Amino acid sequence: MKAKEITVTINEYGKVQAIAAAKGERLKAVLDRAGVKYALPCGGRAVCGRCRIKFLKGAPIPGSYEEMFLTDEETEEGIRILCRTVVYEDCEIELRGNITEQDMIVEAEIKGEDRETNGAGTDGTPGAYGIAIDLGTTTIAAALIQNTADGYRVVGTSSCVNSQRKYGADVISRISAAEDAGIRQALRNTVVTDIENLIKELTTSHNITYLGKSPDLKAITVTGNTTMLYLLEERDTAGLGRYPYTAEYLDKEWMLSDIMLDDIPDIGLTLLPGISAFVGADIVAGLFTLELNREEKFFFLDLGTNGEMAFYDGENLKVTSTAAGPVFEAGGISCGVASVPGAICHVRINGTDQNRRVIIDTIGGAEPIGICGTGVMETVSELVRTGLADETGLLTEEYFDEGFPLTDDGRIRLTQSDIRNVQLAKAAIFTGAKTLLDGKIPDKVYISGGFGSKISQENVEELHMFPKEFDGKIIAIGNSALKGAAEYTACVLSGWEAEADASAKLDLITDMAQLTELATMDGFDEDYIAAMNF
Ligand code: FES
């Protein structure tokens, strides 16, 4: 007997569509059919409780997962756990509470000014175009560039959510999802579609051809962390996710695009090389943008999910990856949201006791919906500065149970466990940096990633997140992975000599890189615990 048909009305930021569904169908299957992108942070394993969705009408009866993850008020408001929700009657849902594509789109953070490349213009085609892609776990960023007589210019940039998010928010959940060969293939197909859409969008909007005998687009470069590149190639990722975390395939690869992509034929495509399971091609690309010469000792820190870092002391290049977690992007924070309109991004606490005032800024001045990475860090710093949290991170009795409210209605709060997550992350960064520095002092500290460019060091002074050797030396460099991929692409477009120089520089980086396993260092655990204090 055919299941009764019902209608699910989906309201995605005011864009409304009605989708026919079978009574008893899983809501996420309906969303897939509607082409709506959504996030399942734990890959739908019902362990994170973050895949919340709001029913405006026809909410199903709450089940055990709602009981486990939601308050009574939330269930009454129509909030449900998306990965476990089944629809039985006509209903209307709002996607604002879930992390949707619109939430996550970020600027590709690479400026459009002309840049120079070393050794440009030997036998390259003047005016040829290339595309650089930074394949991130959360976001995929792309830049269309054109080579010029003395370098290259960025013609356009674009970005999208990595659609693999529905299989898990972080690399560990995607590695676990990819154990199933069918899902591994789906992960590959999903990300290939994302990349192809970005290439098509950038080329079409600039009237550039990627098809035909002599397309305008001549080169594509892809960088990303080791897991993302493995999933793109549909490789077995099991070894990346369990001890001793080995990555067999880390070399630079060149191929014609149709080996990797389904719809983009015959364009040279390069996958940049990586260093280890946790220090991937995105870090190599970032290092590619910097000069390795004896004159300057530099520290490079990518404040993304894992806090990868490198220290070049003029002779040696040491690299490592810390277990910082996603806190800098507000991941794992109870009221954490991405850097979207309404996210609390700046916090100041004035006055004391009855006269205490919390002054917040939100992105775009919109109604507060949660806290983003900078907001989280500034709140903790302010709590410590005002004595509302002590140096061990403990909140005063008044806020210990319920957390510290940032809005008058108390809806958005920072809890004791959020503060613990910040402490774990900042201790990981601090101890990792101290270990790599090993008593040496860098001339410059380059911080890559969106968080690094938005945070003001003064506003997070109380966190003691960086060693004092960094004081006055920090330079935010934005999306260095995309910049590195763009610079490499420009070298490819500039001819064989520039390409050979660029490849030699990549080899130098990967050959020089000495991987430091922090967990095995003497005294690391003691230093890490000590660094948790403020
Ligand atoms: S509970 Fe984690 S994705 Fe649904």
XYZ file of C-alpha atoms and ligand atoms in Angstrom:
538
model
C 0.000 0.000 0.000
C 1.341 3.407 -0.952
C 2.159 5.715 1.997
C -0.139 8.704 2.323
C 1.271 11.880 0.797
C 1.799 14.979 2.911
C 3.302 18.423 2.212
C 6.387 19.785 3.906
C 6.706 23.557 3.523
C 10.298 24.702 3.832
C 11.024 28.296 4.732
C 14.678 29.006 4.042
C 15.397 32.654 4.833
C 12.083 33.716 3.321
C 12.426 31.433 0.278
C 9.439 29.120 0.634
C 8.938 25.826 -1.189
C 6.381 23.071 -0.712
C 7.652 19.509 -1.125
C 5.557 16.377 -1.334
C 6.615 13.699 1.131
C 5.425 10.288 2.233
C 3.845 10.053 5.666
C 6.567 8.599 7.918
C 9.449 9.834 5.765
C 12.675 11.114 7.334
C 12.822 14.904 7.236
C 16.409 14.946 6.012
C 15.426 12.875 2.964
C 12.771 15.493 2.185
C 15.352 18.295 2.522
C 17.744 16.408 0.237
C 15.009 16.129 -2.370
C 14.313 19.844 -2.071
C 18.003 20.582 -2.699
C 18.306 22.301 0.668
C 21.702 22.206 2.338
C 21.853 21.630 6.081
C 24.414 20.610 8.647
C 24.588 17.424 10.684
C 27.522 18.236 12.951
C 27.999 14.662 14.237
C 27.068 13.113 10.914
C 23.561 12.220 12.109
C 24.752 9.881 14.863
C 22.524 11.665 17.393
C 25.338 12.452 19.773
C 25.771 16.228 19.399
C 22.242 17.647 19.526
C 23.265 20.533 17.255
C 21.209 19.735 14.159
C 18.246 21.728 15.439
C 15.403 22.674 13.208
C 12.257 24.644 13.957
C 8.705 23.592 13.075
C 6.338 26.513 12.588
C 3.389 24.142 12.084
C 2.748 20.418 12.403
C 5.691 19.609 14.715
C 5.960 15.857 15.328
C 5.613 14.579 18.891
C 8.994 15.001 20.618
C 10.915 11.789 21.159
C 13.812 10.627 23.321
C 16.396 12.663 21.378
C 14.481 15.888 21.996
C 14.311 14.961 25.667
C 18.028 14.344 25.714
C 19.126 17.544 23.929
C 16.390 20.183 24.301
C 14.746 22.097 27.116
C 10.967 21.910 27.562
C 10.663 25.481 26.248
C 12.585 24.571 23.105
C 10.425 21.550 22.367
C 7.339 23.655 22.968
C 8.651 26.249 20.521
C 8.747 23.516 17.871
C 12.496 22.800 17.884
C 13.387 19.229 16.901
C 16.548 17.202 16.259
C 16.748 17.082 12.476
C 18.732 13.871 12.027
C 16.078 11.887 13.954
C 12.923 13.648 12.788
C 10.236 11.842 10.850
C 7.248 13.737 9.390
C 3.706 12.375 9.670
C 1.481 15.299 8.687
C 1.500 18.543 6.701
C 4.018 20.799 8.334
C 6.107 23.913 7.918
C 9.726 24.212 8.974
C 12.108 27.110 9.258
C 15.755 26.579 8.481
C 17.132 29.589 10.289
C 18.091 27.688 13.445
C 20.125 25.071 11.556
C 23.488 25.867 10.025
C 22.521 26.295 6.406
C 24.521 27.201 3.365
C 23.568 30.847 3.717
C 24.916 30.904 7.274
C 28.259 29.546 6.357
C 29.189 31.341 3.180
C 32.254 33.408 3.847
C 34.280 35.729 1.701
C 37.083 33.910 -0.005
C 39.363 36.479 1.661
C 41.818 37.158 -1.085
C 42.160 40.621 -2.421
C 41.842 41.575 -6.073
C 45.029 43.602 -6.344
C 47.841 42.641 -8.670
C 50.433 40.358 -7.174
C 53.855 39.410 -8.370
C 55.135 35.895 -8.787
C 58.733 34.829 -8.987
C 60.044 34.094 -12.456
C 56.765 34.938 -14.199
C 56.334 35.082 -17.910
C 58.846 32.733 -19.535
C 56.612 30.829 -21.952
C 53.221 31.301 -20.314
C 50.142 32.394 -22.210
C 49.530 36.088 -21.471
C 46.048 36.610 -20.111
C 45.472 32.916 -19.361
C 43.172 32.109 -16.469
C 43.491 29.677 -13.614
C 41.447 28.719 -10.588
C 42.724 28.097 -7.061
C 40.609 26.118 -4.625
C 40.933 25.819 -0.866
C 38.953 22.735 0.034
C 38.112 23.354 3.675
C 36.211 21.048 5.995
C 33.497 23.698 6.460
C 33.870 26.039 3.502
C 35.271 25.723 0.008
C 36.839 28.932 -1.292
C 37.868 29.559 -4.894
C 39.737 32.340 -6.685
C 39.808 32.977 -10.425
C 43.129 34.525 -11.404
C 44.667 35.786 -14.631
C 48.360 35.965 -15.347
C 49.800 39.314 -16.291
C 53.181 40.375 -17.662
C 54.712 40.577 -14.195
C 52.536 38.422 -11.988
C 48.826 37.824 -11.718
C 45.599 39.471 -10.706
C 42.644 38.060 -8.834
C 39.653 38.383 -11.152
C 36.995 37.009 -8.814
C 36.416 34.887 -5.741
C 33.589 32.726 -4.534
C 32.868 30.247 -1.781
C 30.302 27.722 -0.678
C 29.613 25.389 2.176
C 31.305 22.022 1.845
C 28.209 19.867 1.277
C 29.947 16.964 2.976
C 28.776 18.632 6.209
C 25.718 16.464 6.202
C 28.064 13.536 6.853
C 29.689 15.297 9.832
C 31.068 18.703 10.782
C 34.657 17.662 11.420
C 37.219 15.415 9.794
C 36.871 12.689 12.411
C 33.134 12.222 11.769
C 33.738 12.218 7.998
C 36.509 9.648 8.355
C 34.138 7.474 10.328
C 31.340 7.978 7.753
C 33.781 7.096 4.941
C 34.371 3.622 6.383
C 31.311 2.644 4.365
C 32.442 2.462 0.717
C 29.062 3.742 -0.513
C 29.267 6.822 1.709
C 32.895 7.337 0.694
C 31.754 7.530 -2.909
C 28.916 9.894 -1.939
C 31.398 12.116 -0.076
C 33.564 12.272 -3.194
C 30.612 13.017 -5.492
C 29.274 15.686 -3.165
C 32.500 17.638 -3.006
C 33.197 17.254 -6.726
C 29.817 18.862 -7.414
C 30.656 21.733 -5.047
C 34.008 22.328 -6.776
C 32.497 22.114 -10.244
C 29.760 24.574 -9.295
C 32.357 27.061 -8.088
C 34.398 26.670 -11.283
C 31.286 27.086 -13.444
C 30.092 30.088 -11.451
C 33.434 31.895 -11.600
C 34.025 31.211 -15.291
C 30.474 31.983 -16.407
C 30.279 35.233 -14.480
C 33.495 36.430 -16.139
C 32.748 35.081 -19.618
C 35.604 32.616 -19.540
C 35.459 29.262 -21.274
C 36.412 26.001 -19.626
C 35.188 23.745 -22.465
C 36.407 23.317 -26.023
C 39.743 22.806 -27.772
C 41.434 25.870 -26.356
C 39.596 26.991 -23.231
C 40.518 30.255 -21.500
C 40.880 28.345 -18.258
C 44.301 26.690 -18.291
C 45.057 25.524 -14.763
C 43.347 24.452 -11.549
C 45.082 24.037 -8.186
C 43.434 22.389 -5.200
C 44.674 22.567 -1.641
C 43.090 21.391 1.603
C 43.756 19.343 4.682
C 44.870 15.742 4.208
C 41.448 14.238 4.934
C 39.688 16.550 2.469
C 42.126 15.667 -0.324
C 41.822 11.954 0.468
C 38.027 12.200 0.304
C 38.234 14.106 -2.975
C 40.259 11.250 -4.434
C 37.997 8.699 -2.766
C 40.926 7.192 -0.914
C 40.567 5.053 2.178
C 40.840 7.474 5.112
C 40.844 4.867 7.902
C 44.584 5.311 8.642
C 44.117 9.070 9.090
C 41.659 8.563 11.915
C 43.421 6.067 14.164
C 46.797 5.730 15.817
C 49.542 6.023 14.487
C 47.657 8.399 12.092
C 49.594 7.670 8.950
C 49.049 9.220 5.527
C 50.514 7.259 2.667
C 49.683 9.715 -0.127
C 51.054 13.184 0.451
C 52.868 13.974 -2.804
C 51.948 16.700 -5.213
C 49.832 15.266 -8.000
C 49.186 16.527 -11.507
C 46.400 15.193 -13.716
C 43.923 16.239 -16.335
C 40.837 17.573 -14.623
C 38.491 14.849 -15.912
C 40.378 12.271 -13.820
C 39.168 14.110 -10.738
C 36.127 16.096 -11.826
C 33.153 14.833 -13.818
C 32.225 17.896 -15.894
C 35.484 19.813 -16.411
C 37.588 18.113 -19.086
C 41.231 18.431 -20.092
C 42.533 21.192 -17.884
C 45.736 20.622 -15.920
C 44.807 20.111 -12.266
C 47.318 20.034 -9.420
C 46.757 18.769 -5.904
C 49.283 20.413 -3.605
C 51.405 18.166 -1.373
C 50.932 17.658 2.358
C 53.251 16.885 5.261
C 51.330 14.443 7.459
C 47.853 13.203 8.370
C 47.234 16.409 10.353
C 49.514 18.917 8.628
C 48.078 19.040 5.163
C 48.431 20.790 1.822
C 46.571 23.829 3.200
C 49.473 24.471 5.584
C 51.994 23.834 2.799
C 50.113 26.383 0.654
C 50.225 28.907 3.509
C 53.971 28.377 3.926
C 54.360 28.734 0.147
C 53.274 32.389 0.468
C 56.135 33.108 2.891
C 59.847 33.449 2.211
C 62.123 30.801 3.652
C 65.369 32.699 3.900
C 67.930 33.132 6.617
C 67.014 36.769 7.216
C 63.685 36.186 8.914
C 62.558 33.754 11.588
C 58.817 33.402 11.385
C 56.033 31.616 13.190
C 53.026 30.528 11.145
C 49.773 29.676 12.910
C 46.564 28.532 11.285
C 43.772 29.162 13.780
C 41.225 26.875 12.186
C 39.914 23.676 13.663
C 43.172 22.056 14.690
C 45.548 24.949 15.226
C 48.324 23.762 12.904
C 51.549 25.687 13.277
C 55.085 25.973 11.924
C 58.251 27.695 13.112
C 61.071 28.569 10.729
C 64.169 29.616 12.667
C 66.182 30.637 9.602
C 67.438 27.079 9.168
C 64.910 24.503 10.326
C 61.196 24.267 9.734
C 59.289 22.581 12.534
C 55.586 21.848 12.141
C 52.866 20.436 14.330
C 49.140 20.154 14.765
C 47.492 20.794 18.122
C 44.214 19.464 19.470
C 42.668 22.951 19.684
C 39.243 21.838 18.460
C 36.761 24.108 16.701
C 36.345 26.711 19.475
C 37.839 29.552 17.412
C 34.899 29.092 15.072
C 32.544 28.773 18.094
C 32.255 24.999 17.550
C 31.442 23.073 20.743
C 30.098 26.239 22.438
C 26.524 25.909 23.737
C 25.271 29.142 22.112
C 27.955 29.127 19.401
C 27.100 30.193 15.840
C 29.113 30.915 12.728
C 30.154 34.496 11.877
C 26.727 35.400 10.531
C 24.436 38.405 11.010
C 23.257 38.430 14.620
C 26.322 36.638 15.987
C 27.695 38.392 19.075
C 31.208 39.341 18.015
C 32.335 41.901 20.628
C 31.646 41.938 24.344
C 32.461 44.401 27.104
C 31.427 44.091 30.753
C 31.135 47.401 32.649
C 30.290 48.194 36.266
C 29.792 45.828 39.167
C 26.969 43.942 40.893
C 23.598 45.685 40.424
C 25.135 48.212 38.055
C 26.781 45.610 35.861
C 26.162 46.148 32.156
C 27.049 43.837 29.337
C 27.664 45.682 26.094
C 27.530 43.530 23.004
C 28.031 44.101 19.292
C 26.511 41.752 16.779
C 27.519 41.202 13.181
C 25.498 43.560 11.011
C 23.890 45.040 14.147
C 21.192 42.335 13.900
C 19.160 40.844 16.751
C 21.524 38.508 18.706
C 21.206 34.842 17.742
C 24.318 33.354 19.362
C 28.045 33.912 19.867
C 30.744 33.572 17.205
C 34.442 32.803 17.792
C 35.609 36.351 18.617
C 32.587 36.882 20.876
C 33.395 33.713 22.808
C 37.037 34.722 23.320
C 36.162 38.298 24.305
C 33.512 37.132 26.786
C 35.950 34.831 28.534
C 38.600 37.552 28.595
C 36.098 40.019 30.078
C 34.902 37.524 32.698
C 38.485 37.071 33.838
C 39.255 40.821 33.743
C 36.248 41.637 35.893
C 36.843 38.775 38.336
C 33.620 36.973 37.366
C 35.800 34.001 36.496
C 38.985 33.276 38.412
C 42.354 32.356 36.955
C 41.377 28.687 36.876
C 38.358 29.588 34.754
C 35.811 29.022 37.506
C 32.748 31.273 37.323
C 31.517 32.965 40.498
C 28.741 31.177 42.357
C 26.099 33.477 40.878
C 26.803 32.179 37.342
C 28.269 28.749 38.006
C 25.106 26.707 37.320
C 23.352 28.644 34.570
C 26.275 30.386 32.898
C 26.841 34.103 32.308
C 24.018 35.814 30.339
C 24.989 38.060 27.439
C 21.465 39.188 26.601
C 18.854 40.681 28.939
C 16.473 37.781 28.388
C 19.271 35.342 29.328
C 18.732 33.369 26.131
C 22.383 33.595 25.090
C 24.852 32.556 27.755
C 28.390 31.380 28.160
C 28.508 28.368 30.434
C 31.176 26.896 32.656
C 31.696 24.085 30.167
C 32.120 26.620 27.323
C 34.884 28.271 29.352
C 36.537 24.867 29.804
C 36.483 24.358 26.033
C 38.167 27.728 25.533
C 40.782 26.791 28.117
C 41.554 23.501 26.370
C 41.954 25.253 23.010
C 44.050 28.139 24.208
C 46.284 25.805 26.234
C 46.809 23.669 23.121
C 47.855 26.707 21.075
C 50.051 28.155 23.804
C 51.848 24.902 24.602
C 52.258 23.961 20.932
C 53.793 27.358 20.169
C 56.112 27.240 23.191
C 57.271 23.753 22.234
C 58.046 24.713 18.628
C 59.800 27.942 19.661
C 61.969 26.024 22.132
C 63.396 29.246 23.557
C 63.878 31.012 20.212
C 62.201 34.287 19.298
C 60.460 34.807 15.943
C 60.777 38.081 13.994
C 57.220 37.828 12.702
C 54.122 35.790 13.592
C 51.698 35.166 10.755
C 48.188 34.134 11.769
C 46.076 32.579 9.081
C 42.304 31.982 9.132
C 39.233 34.183 9.536
C 39.416 34.265 13.336
C 42.982 35.610 13.275
C 41.976 38.569 11.136
C 38.956 39.481 13.257
C 40.297 39.197 16.771
C 41.828 42.189 18.506
C 44.737 41.139 20.689
C 43.919 43.799 23.309
C 40.381 42.478 23.690
C 41.564 38.985 24.570
C 44.568 39.962 26.633
C 43.394 38.090 29.731
C 43.327 34.780 27.874
C 47.118 34.482 27.624
C 46.626 32.542 24.464
C 49.989 33.282 22.876
C 53.464 33.170 24.398
C 55.065 36.537 25.153
C 57.522 35.939 22.303
C 54.595 36.853 19.982
C 54.041 40.314 21.500
C 53.933 43.049 18.866
C 54.784 40.645 16.041
C 51.393 39.299 14.981
C 50.289 39.837 11.390
C 46.890 38.467 10.242
C 47.178 37.038 6.728
C 43.607 35.832 6.042
C 43.076 32.704 3.986
C 46.709 31.800 3.345
C 45.788 28.393 1.881
C 43.828 30.034 -0.920
C 46.557 32.622 -1.456
C 49.180 29.889 -1.687
C 47.102 27.918 -4.197
C 46.558 31.110 -6.226
C 50.277 31.878 -6.227
C 51.088 28.356 -7.352
C 48.458 28.563 -10.114
C 49.973 31.853 -11.270
C 53.367 30.170 -11.554
C 51.842 27.372 -13.660
C 50.250 29.964 -15.960
C 53.549 31.801 -16.233
C 55.391 28.980 -17.962
C 57.574 25.997 -17.267
C 60.381 27.894 -15.572
C 58.132 29.547 -13.006
C 56.283 26.259 -12.508
C 59.564 24.416 -11.916
C 60.630 27.063 -9.365
C 57.279 26.783 -7.616
C 57.516 22.981 -7.502
C 61.038 23.248 -6.112
C 59.751 25.544 -3.358
C 56.978 23.063 -2.497
C 59.593 20.291 -2.342
C 61.758 22.444 -0.104
C 58.861 22.987 2.311
C 57.825 19.341 2.488
C 61.428 18.081 2.690
C 62.438 20.576 5.361
C 59.348 20.131 7.510
C 60.140 18.266 10.708
C 56.994 16.947 12.300
C 56.844 17.432 16.066
C 54.541 15.049 17.934
C 53.544 17.213 20.876
C 51.974 14.441 22.914
C 55.248 12.514 23.048
C 57.369 15.477 24.211
C 58.723 15.343 27.769
C 56.753 17.562 30.097
C 54.121 18.423 27.481
C 51.177 17.312 29.622
C 52.336 19.355 32.639
C 52.885 22.452 30.471
C 49.492 21.964 28.841
C 47.688 21.776 32.171
C 49.568 24.826 33.466
C 48.638 26.751 30.308
C 44.932 26.216 30.989
C 44.972 28.915 33.644
C 44.384 32.522 32.692
S 22.477 14.979 16.756
Fe 24.336 15.385 15.758
S 23.714 15.616 13.716
Fe 21.867 15.225 14.735
